[in-house]
Coordinates of C-alpha atoms in Angstrom, one line a residue:
X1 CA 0.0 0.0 0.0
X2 CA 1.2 3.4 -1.0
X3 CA 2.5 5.9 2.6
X4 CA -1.1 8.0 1.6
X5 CA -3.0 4.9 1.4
X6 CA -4.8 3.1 4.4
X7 CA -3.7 -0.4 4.5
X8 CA -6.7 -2.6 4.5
X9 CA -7.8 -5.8 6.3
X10 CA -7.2 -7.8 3.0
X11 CA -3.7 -6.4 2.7
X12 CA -2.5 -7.7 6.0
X13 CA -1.8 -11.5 5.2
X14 CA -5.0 -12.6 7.4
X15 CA -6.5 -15.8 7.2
X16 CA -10.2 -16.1 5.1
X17 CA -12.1 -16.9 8.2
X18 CA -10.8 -14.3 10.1
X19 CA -11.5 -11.9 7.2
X20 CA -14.9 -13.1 7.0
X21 CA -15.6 -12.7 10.9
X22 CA -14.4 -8.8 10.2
X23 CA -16.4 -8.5 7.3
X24 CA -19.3 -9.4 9.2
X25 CA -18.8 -7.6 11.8
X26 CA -19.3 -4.2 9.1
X27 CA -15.8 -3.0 9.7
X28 CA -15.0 -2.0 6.0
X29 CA -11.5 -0.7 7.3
X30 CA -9.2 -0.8 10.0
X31 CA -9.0 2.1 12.5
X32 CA -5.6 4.4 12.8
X33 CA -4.3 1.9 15.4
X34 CA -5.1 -1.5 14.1
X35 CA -3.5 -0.1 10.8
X36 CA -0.4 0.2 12.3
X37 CA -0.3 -2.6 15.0
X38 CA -1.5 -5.3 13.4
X39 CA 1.0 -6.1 10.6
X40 CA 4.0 -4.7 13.8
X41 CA 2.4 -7.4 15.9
X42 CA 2.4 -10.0 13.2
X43 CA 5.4 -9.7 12.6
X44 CA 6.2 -10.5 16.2
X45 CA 7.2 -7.2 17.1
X46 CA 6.3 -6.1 21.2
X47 CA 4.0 -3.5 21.3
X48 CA 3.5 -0.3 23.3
X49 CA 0.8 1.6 22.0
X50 CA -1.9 4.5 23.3
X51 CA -4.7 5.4 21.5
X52 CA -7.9 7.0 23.1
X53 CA -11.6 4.7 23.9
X54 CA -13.4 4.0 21.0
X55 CA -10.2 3.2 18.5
X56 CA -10.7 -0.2 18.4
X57 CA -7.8 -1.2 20.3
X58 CA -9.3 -4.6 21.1
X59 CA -9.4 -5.5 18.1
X60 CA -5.9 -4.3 17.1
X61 CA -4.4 -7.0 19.5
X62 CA -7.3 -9.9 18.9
X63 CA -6.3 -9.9 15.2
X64 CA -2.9 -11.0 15.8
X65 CA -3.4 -12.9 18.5
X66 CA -6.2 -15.0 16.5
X67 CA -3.8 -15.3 13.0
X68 CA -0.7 -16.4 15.3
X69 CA -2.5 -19.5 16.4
X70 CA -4.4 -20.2 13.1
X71 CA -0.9 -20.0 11.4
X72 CA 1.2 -21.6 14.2
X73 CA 2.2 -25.7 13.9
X74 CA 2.4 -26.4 17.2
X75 CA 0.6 -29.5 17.3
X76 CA 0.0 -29.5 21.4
X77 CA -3.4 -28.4 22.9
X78 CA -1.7 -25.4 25.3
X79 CA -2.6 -22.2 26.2
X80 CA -0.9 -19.5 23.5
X81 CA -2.2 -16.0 24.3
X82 CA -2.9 -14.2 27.3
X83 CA -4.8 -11.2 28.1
X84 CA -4.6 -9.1 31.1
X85 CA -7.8 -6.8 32.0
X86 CA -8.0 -4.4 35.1
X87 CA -12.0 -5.6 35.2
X88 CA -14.2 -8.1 35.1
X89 CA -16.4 -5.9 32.5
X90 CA -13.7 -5.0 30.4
X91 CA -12.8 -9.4 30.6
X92 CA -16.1 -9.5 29.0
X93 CA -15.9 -7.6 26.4
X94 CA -12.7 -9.2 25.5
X95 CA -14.3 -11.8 25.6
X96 CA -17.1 -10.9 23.7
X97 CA -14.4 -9.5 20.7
X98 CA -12.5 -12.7 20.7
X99 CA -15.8 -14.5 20.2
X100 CA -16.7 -12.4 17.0
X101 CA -13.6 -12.5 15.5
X102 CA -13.3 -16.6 15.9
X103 CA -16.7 -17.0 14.5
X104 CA -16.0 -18.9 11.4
X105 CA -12.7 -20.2 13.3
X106 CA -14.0 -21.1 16.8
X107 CA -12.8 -25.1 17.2
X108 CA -8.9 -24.4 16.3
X109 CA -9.1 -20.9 18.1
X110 CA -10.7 -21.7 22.0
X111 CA -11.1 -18.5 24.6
X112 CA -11.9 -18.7 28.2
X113 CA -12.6 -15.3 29.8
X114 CA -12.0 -16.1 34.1
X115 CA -11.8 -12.3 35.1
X116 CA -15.6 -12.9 36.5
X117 CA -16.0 -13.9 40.4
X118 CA -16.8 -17.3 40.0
X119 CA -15.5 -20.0 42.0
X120 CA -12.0 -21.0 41.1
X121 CA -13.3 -25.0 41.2
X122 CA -16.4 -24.0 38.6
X123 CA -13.9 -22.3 36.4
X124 CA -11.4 -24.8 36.9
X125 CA -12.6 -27.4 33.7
X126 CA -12.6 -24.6 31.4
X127 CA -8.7 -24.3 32.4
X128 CA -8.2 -28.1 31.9
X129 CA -9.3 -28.6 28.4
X130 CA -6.1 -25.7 28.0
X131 CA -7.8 -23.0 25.8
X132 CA -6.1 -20.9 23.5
X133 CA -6.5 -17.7 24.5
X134 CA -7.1 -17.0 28.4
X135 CA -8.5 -13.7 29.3
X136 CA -8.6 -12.6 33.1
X137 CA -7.9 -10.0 36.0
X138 CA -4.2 -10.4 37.3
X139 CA -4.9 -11.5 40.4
X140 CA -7.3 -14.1 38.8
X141 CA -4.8 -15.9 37.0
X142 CA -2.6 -15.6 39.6
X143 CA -5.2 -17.6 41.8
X144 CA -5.7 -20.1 39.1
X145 CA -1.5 -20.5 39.2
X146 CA -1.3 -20.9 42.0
X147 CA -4.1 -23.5 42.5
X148 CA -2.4 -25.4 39.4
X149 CA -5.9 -24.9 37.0
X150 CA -3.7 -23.0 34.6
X151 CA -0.1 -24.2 33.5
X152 CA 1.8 -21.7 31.1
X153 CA 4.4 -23.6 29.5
X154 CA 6.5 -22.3 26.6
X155 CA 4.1 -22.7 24.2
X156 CA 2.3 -19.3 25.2
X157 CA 3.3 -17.3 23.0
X158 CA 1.4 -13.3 23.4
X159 CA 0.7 -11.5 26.7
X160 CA -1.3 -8.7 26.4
X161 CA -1.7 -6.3 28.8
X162 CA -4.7 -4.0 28.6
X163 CA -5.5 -0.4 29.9
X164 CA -1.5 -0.8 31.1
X165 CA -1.1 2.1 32.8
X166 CA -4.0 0.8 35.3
X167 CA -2.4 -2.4 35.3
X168 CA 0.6 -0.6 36.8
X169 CA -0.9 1.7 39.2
X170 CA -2.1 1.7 42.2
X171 CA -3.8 -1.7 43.8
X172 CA -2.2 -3.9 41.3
X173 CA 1.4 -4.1 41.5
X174 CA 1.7 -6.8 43.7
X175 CA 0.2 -9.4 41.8
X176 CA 1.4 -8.5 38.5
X177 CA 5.1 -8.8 39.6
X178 CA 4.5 -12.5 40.8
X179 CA 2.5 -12.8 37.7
X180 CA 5.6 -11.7 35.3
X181 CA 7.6 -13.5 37.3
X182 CA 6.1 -16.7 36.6
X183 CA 6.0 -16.0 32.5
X184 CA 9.3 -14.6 32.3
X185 CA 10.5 -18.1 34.0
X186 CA 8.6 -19.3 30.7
X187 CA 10.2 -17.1 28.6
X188 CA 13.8 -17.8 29.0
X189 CA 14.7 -15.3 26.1
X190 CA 12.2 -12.5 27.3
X191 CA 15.0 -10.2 28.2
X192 CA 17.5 -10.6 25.1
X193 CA 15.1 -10.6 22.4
X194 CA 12.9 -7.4 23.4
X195 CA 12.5 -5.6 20.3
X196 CA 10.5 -2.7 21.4
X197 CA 7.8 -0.6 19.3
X198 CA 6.2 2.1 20.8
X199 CA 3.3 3.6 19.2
X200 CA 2.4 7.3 19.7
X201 CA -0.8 7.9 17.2
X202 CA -0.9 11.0 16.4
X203 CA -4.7 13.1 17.5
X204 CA -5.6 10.2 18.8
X205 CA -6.6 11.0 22.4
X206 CA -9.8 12.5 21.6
X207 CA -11.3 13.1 18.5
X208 CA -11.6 16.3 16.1
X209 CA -13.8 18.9 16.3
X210 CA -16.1 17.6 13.2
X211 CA -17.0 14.4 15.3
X212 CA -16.5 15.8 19.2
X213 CA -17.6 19.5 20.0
X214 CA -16.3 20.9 23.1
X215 CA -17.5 23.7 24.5
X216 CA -17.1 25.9 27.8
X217 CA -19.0 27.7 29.6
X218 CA -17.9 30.3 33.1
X219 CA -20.4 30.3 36.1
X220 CA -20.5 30.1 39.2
X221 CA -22.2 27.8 41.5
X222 CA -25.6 28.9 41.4
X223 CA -25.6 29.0 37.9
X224 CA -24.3 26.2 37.7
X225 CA -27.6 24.5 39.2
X226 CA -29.7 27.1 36.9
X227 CA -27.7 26.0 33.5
X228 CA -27.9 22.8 34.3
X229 CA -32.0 22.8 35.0
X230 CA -32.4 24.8 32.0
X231 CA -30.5 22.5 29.6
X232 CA -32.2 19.0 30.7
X233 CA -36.0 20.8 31.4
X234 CA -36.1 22.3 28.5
X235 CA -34.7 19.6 26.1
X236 CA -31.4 21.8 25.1
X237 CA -29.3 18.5 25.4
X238 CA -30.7 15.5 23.9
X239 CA -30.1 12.1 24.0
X240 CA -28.0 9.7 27.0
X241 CA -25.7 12.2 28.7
X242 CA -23.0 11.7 31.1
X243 CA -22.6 14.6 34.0
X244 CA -19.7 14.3 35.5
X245 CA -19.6 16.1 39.7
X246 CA -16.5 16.8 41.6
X247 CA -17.7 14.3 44.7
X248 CA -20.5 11.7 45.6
X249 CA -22.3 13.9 48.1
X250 CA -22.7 16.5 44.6
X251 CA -23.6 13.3 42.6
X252 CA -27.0 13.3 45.4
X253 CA -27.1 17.3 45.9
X254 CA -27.5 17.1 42.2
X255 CA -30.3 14.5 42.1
X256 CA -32.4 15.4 44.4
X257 CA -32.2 19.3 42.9
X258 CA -33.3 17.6 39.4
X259 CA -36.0 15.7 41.2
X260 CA -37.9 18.9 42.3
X261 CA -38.4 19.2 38.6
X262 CA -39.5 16.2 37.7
X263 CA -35.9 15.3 36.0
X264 CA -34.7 11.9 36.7
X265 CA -31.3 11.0 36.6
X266 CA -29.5 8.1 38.4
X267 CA -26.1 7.9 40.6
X268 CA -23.2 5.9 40.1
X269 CA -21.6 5.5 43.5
X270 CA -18.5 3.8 44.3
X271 CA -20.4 3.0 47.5
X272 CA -23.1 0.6 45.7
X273 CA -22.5 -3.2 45.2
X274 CA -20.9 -3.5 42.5
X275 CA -24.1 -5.8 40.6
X276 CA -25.8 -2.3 40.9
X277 CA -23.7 -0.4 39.3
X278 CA -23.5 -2.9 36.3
X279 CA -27.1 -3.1 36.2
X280 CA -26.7 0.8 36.0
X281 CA -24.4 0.9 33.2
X282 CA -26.3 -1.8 31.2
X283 CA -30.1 0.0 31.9
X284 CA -28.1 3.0 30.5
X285 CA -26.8 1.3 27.5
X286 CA -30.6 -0.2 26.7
X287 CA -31.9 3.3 26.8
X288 CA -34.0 3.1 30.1
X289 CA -32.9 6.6 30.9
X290 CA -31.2 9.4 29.8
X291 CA -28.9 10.6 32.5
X292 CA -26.2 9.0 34.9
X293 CA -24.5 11.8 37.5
X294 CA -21.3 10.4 38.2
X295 CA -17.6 11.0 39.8
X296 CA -14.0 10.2 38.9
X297 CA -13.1 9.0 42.5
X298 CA -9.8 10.6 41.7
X299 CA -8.6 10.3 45.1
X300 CA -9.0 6.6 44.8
X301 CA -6.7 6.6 41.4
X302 CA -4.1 8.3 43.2
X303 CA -2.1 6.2 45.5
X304 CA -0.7 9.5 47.0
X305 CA -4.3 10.4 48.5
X306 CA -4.9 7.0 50.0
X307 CA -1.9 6.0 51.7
X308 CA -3.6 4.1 54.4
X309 CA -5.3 2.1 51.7
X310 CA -2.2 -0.9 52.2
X311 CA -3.4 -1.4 55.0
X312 CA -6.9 -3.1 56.7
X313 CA -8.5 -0.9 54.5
X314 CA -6.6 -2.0 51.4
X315 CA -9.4 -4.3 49.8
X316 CA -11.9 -1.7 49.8
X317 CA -10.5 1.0 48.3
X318 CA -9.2 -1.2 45.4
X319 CA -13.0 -2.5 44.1
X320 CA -13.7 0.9 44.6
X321 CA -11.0 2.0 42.3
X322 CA -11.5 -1.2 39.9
X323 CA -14.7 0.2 39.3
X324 CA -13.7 3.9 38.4
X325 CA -16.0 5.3 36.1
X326 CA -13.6 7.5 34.0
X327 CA -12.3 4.4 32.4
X328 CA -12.7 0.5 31.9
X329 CA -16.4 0.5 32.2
X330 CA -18.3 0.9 28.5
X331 CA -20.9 3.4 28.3
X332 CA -22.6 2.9 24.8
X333 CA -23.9 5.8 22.2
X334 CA -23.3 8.6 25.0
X335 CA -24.8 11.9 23.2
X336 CA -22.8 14.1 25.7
X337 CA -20.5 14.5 28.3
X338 CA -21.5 17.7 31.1
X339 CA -18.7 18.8 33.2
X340 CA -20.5 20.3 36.5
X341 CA -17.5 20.3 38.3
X342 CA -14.1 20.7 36.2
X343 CA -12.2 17.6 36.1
X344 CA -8.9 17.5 38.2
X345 CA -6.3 16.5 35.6
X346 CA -6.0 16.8 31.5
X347 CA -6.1 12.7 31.5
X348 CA -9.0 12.9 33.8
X349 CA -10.7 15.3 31.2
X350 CA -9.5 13.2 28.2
X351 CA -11.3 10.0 29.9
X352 CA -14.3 11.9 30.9
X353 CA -15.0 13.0 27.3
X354 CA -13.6 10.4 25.4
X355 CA -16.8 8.8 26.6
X356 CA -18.9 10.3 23.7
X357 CA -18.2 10.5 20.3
X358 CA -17.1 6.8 20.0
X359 CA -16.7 5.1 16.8
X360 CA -18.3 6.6 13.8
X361 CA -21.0 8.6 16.3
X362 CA -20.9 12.2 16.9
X363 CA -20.9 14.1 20.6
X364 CA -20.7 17.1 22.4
X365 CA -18.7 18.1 25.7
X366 CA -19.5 21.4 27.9
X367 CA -17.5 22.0 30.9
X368 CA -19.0 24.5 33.6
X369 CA -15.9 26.8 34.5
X370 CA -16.0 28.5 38.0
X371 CA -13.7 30.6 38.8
X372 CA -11.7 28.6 41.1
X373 CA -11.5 25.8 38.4
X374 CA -9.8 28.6 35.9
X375 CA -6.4 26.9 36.3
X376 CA -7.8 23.5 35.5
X377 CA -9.4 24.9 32.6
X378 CA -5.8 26.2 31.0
X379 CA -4.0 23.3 31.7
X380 CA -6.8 21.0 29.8
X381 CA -6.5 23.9 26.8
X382 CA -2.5 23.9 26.8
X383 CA -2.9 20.1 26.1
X384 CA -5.2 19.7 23.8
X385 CA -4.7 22.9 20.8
X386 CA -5.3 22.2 17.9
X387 CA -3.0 22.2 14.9
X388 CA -3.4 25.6 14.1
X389 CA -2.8 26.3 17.8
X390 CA -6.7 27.4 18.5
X391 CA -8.0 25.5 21.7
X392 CA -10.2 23.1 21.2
X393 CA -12.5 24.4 23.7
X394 CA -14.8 26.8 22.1
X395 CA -16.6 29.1 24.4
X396 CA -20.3 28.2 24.6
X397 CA -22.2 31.3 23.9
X398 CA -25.4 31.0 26.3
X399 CA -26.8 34.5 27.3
X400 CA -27.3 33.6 31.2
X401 CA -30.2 36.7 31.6
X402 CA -32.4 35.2 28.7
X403 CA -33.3 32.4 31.6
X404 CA -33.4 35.1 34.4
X405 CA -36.8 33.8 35.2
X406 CA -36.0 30.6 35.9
X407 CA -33.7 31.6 38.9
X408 CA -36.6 32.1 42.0
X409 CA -37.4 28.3 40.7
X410 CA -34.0 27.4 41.2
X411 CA -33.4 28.9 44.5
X412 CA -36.5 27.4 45.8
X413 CA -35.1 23.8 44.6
X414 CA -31.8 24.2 46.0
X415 CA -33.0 25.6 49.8
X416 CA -34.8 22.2 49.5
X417 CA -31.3 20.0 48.5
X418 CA -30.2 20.3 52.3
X419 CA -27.1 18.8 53.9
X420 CA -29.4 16.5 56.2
X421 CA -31.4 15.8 53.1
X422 CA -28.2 14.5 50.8
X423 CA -27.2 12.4 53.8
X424 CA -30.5 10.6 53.9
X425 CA -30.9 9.8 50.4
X426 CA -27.6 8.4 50.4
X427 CA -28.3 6.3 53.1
X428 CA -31.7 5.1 51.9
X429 CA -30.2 4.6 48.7
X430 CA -27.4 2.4 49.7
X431 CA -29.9 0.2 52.3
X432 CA -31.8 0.0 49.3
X433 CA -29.3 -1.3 47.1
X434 CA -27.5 -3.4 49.2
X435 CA -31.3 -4.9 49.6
X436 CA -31.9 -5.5 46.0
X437 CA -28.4 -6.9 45.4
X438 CA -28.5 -9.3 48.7
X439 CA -32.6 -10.8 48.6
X440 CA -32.7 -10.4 45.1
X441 CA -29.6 -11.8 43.5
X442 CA -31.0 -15.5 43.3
X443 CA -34.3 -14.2 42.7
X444 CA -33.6 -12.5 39.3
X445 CA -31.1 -15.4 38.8
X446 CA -34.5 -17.8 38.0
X447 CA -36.4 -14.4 36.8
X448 CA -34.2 -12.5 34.6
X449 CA -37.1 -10.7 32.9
X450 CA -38.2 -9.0 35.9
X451 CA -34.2 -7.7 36.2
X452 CA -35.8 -5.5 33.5
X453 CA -37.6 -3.5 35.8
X454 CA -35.9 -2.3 38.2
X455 CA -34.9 1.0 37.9
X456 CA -32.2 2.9 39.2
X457 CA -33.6 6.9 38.4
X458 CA -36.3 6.9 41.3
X459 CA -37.3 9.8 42.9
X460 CA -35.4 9.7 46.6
X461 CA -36.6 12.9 48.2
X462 CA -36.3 13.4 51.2
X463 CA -36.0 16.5 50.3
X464 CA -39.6 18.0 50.4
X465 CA -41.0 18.0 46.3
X466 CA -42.7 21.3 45.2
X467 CA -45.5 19.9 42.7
X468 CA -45.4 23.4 41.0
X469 CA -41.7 23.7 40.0
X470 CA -42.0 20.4 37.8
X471 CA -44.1 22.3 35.4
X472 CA -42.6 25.2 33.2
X473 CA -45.7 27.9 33.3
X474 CA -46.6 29.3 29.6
X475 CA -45.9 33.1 30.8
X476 CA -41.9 31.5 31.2
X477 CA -41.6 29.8 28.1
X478 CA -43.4 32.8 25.7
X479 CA -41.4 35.2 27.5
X480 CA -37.9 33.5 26.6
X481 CA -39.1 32.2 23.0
X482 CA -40.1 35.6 22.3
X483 CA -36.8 37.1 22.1
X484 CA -36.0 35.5 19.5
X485 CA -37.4 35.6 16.5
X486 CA -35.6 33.4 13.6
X487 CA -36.5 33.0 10.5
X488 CA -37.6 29.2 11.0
X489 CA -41.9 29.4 11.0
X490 CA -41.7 25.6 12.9
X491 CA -40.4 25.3 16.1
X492 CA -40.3 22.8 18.6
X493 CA -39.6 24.2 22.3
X494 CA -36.2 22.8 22.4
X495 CA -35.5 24.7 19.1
X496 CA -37.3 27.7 20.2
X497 CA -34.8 27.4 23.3
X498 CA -31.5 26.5 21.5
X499 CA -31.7 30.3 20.0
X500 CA -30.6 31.2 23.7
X501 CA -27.7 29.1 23.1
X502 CA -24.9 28.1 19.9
X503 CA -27.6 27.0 17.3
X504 CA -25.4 24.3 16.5
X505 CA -24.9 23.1 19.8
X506 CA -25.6 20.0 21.4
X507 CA -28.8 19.2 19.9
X508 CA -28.5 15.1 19.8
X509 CA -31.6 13.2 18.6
X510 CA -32.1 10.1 20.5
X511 CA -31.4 7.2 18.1
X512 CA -28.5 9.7 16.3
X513 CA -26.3 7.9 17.8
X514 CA -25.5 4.5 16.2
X515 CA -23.8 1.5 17.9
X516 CA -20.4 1.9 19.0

């Protein structure tokens, strides 16, 4: 292929069947990084490579892990590949991938994902009949090592390790040195014949500005609360949105200030079992309901903050960090991304919004700017100009007195959101949850359907519900359609209302957004 030319799947030596699964899987080229890792990987090349969520990554090391053991002539049933995952969830959908891609190839090419919490004995005769490619948590296979389920001989051949820089961090040292310990022991020539690639991909930690729109916006607290209200009430920002709040006690101050309106949204707490929060995430992904209020739990990424966390408290804080939203978790056709608080750190920012705009599908990201969080704001701009050094933030131009009149409402709904009022929804929350996940878990087990309906986006006032403020009164709505009077003769509120905003801004359809 020609330096201008993308290389295409054909192009790359691939076996038919493995063609075939892509082709059916509607990929009708490869993305920037499985262009340039596959044939590198093929060639047996070791790989370092960072490219943002959504670039098909998976894929880019499945390929050649799946064309190395069609090709090989080892004759020995033995495990080949592994695949290290910081999650469970992620294990899955590694899983899932592998399964795709083997589809017309699945008896020469065998996967076993074990990153779940299953009993090491029930996942033991998986082990035995030695799959090819084993997918699972570090300390998983560790345990499976160690209990003598899973031998690596010196017929494994790949070890991949995703989300690496997780890998590395905080929580999981420990049992990734044993674990490389054990494979380098298998690979006697590990250290001499390193040959090194690192791939840097150019743009690739967030998309450009014709797929992701970013926009900021300055205000202060209280507006922050009256922007918000006005954007979701009134339909400004359509589709499944991501808002994103500086701690968990926000995540509920923010819920229960939505509820007075009649807006539901659901909160994705660290402090939940974790079955909730996946039957969060997967409710969200089906399109049950539109918005999630979440937090980085950036202290819990940074081993600085929790020291004491080697300690008793150690186990804790590391399913609590396993389970980070920012990254690792998949959030599927996200329409936007809301910053309510400023994210802490440019990666931070990067994982926040690389939540949207995945794949082919278009977003939006707007990031509410206080004046405290101005530094925050410069560091994320310094990082991510553009080529012709404009930042890639563009100013969101929202004229703040056009919703005046919504700002008594507002006040009223935030003198409800009380300190003693976030406390006992969070409480009554969690001894709900932990309710559901305990009596229920066997129930749903036999009665999946009913899984169905449970939802996480009820109302949890405690905070006393003003019947009147969920209702937007005609004299409010004239007044601030009025002012402006474009040239369209058909408008639907939200359009009427978008004039107060950019026109272009983030007006996602539901059903826009195809699969990721």
């Amino acid at each position: 292929a020609m330096a201008d030319e993308t290389l295409q799947f054909h192009e790359m030596g691939l076996d038919d069947r493995l063609l075939k699964a892509v082709a059916d899987l509607g990929w009708s080229q490869p993305t920037l990084i499985q262009e340039k890792a596959i044939p590198l990987a093929l060639e047996g090349k070791d790989l370092l490579a960072r490219a943002r969520t959504g670039s098909g990554k998976t894929a880019a090391y499945a390929i050649p892990v799946i064309q190395r053991i069609l090709t090989s002539n080892v004759r020995e049933q033995d495990v080949r590949a592994l695949v290290l995952v910081p999650t469970k969830e992620l294990g899955q959908q590694v899983q899932t991938m592998m399964r795709q891609l083997t589809a017309f190839c699945s008896r020469d090419v065998r996967v076993a994902d074990i990153s779940g919490k299953a009993d090491l004995s029930a996942q033991r005769p998986i082990l035995m009949e030695k799959p090819d490619v084993v997918v699972g948590t570090p300390s998983r296979v560790l345990a499976h090592l160690n209990a003598q389920n899973l031998v690596l001989h010196s017929s494994l051949e790949t070890l991949v390790v995703d989300e690496a820089d997780l890998l590395f961090s905080f929580g999981f040292e420990a049992d990734l040195k044993n674990l490389l310990c054990d494979i380098s022991r298998v690979w006697t020539l590990m250290s001499c014949a390193f040959s090194q690639v690192i791939l840097k991909l150019q743009g690739s930690q967030l998309p450009d500005s014709s797929q992701l729109q970013q926009y900021s916006i300055k205000c202060e607290e209280e507006d922050k609360f009256l922007l918000i209200y006005t954007l979701l009430k009134l339909r400004l920002v359509q589709g499944k949105t991501l808002v994103f709040v500086g701690a968990v006690e926000r995540c509920y101050r923010l819920k229960l200030f939505l509820e007075q309106f009649g807006i539901p949204a659901c909160v994705l707490n660290s402090e939940l079992p974790v079955h909730s929060r996946c039957h969060i995430i997967t409710q969200f992904n089906q399109g049950f309901y539109d918005y999630i209020i979440a937090t980085d739990e950036q202290s819990l990424a940074d081993p600085t903050a929790a020291p004491q966390a080697a300690a008793g408290k150690g186990k804790k804080k590391k399913s609590d960090k396993e389970y980070g939203v920012s990254r690792g978790v998949d959030f599927q056709n996200v329409a936007n991304v809301i910053n309510f608080d400023f994210p802490a750190t440019v990666e931070s920012y990067i994982h926040r919004v690389g939540r949207t705009a995945r794949a082919d599908n278009s977003g939006t990201a707007l990031s509410f700017i206080s004046h405290t969080e101005l530094g925050l704001l410069s560091e994320v701009e310094e990082a991510l100009t553009g080529e012709n050094g404009e930042s890639v933030l563009k100013p969101y131009e929202f004229k703040m007195e056009e919703i005046e009149g919504f700002r008594y409402r507002c006040r009223d709904a935030m003198r409800s959101v009380t300190k003693q009022a976030v406390r006992e929804a969070r409480l009554k929350e969690i001894k709900q949850e932990l309710l559901n996940s305990e009596k229920l878990k066997t129930y749903f087990e036999d009665n999946p359907r009913d899984l169905q309906l449970l939802r996480h986006d009820k109302d949890l006032h405690p905070a006393v519900v003003k019947p009147h403020l969920k209702n937007i009164p005609e004299y409010l709505s004239k007044t601030h359609t009025h002012t402006h009077t474009h040239t369209h003769t058909h408008y639907s509120m939200a359009t009427k209302m978008s004039a107060i905003g950019n026109d272009d801004l983030c007006l996602h359809r539901k059903g826009k957004a195809g699969r990721s």
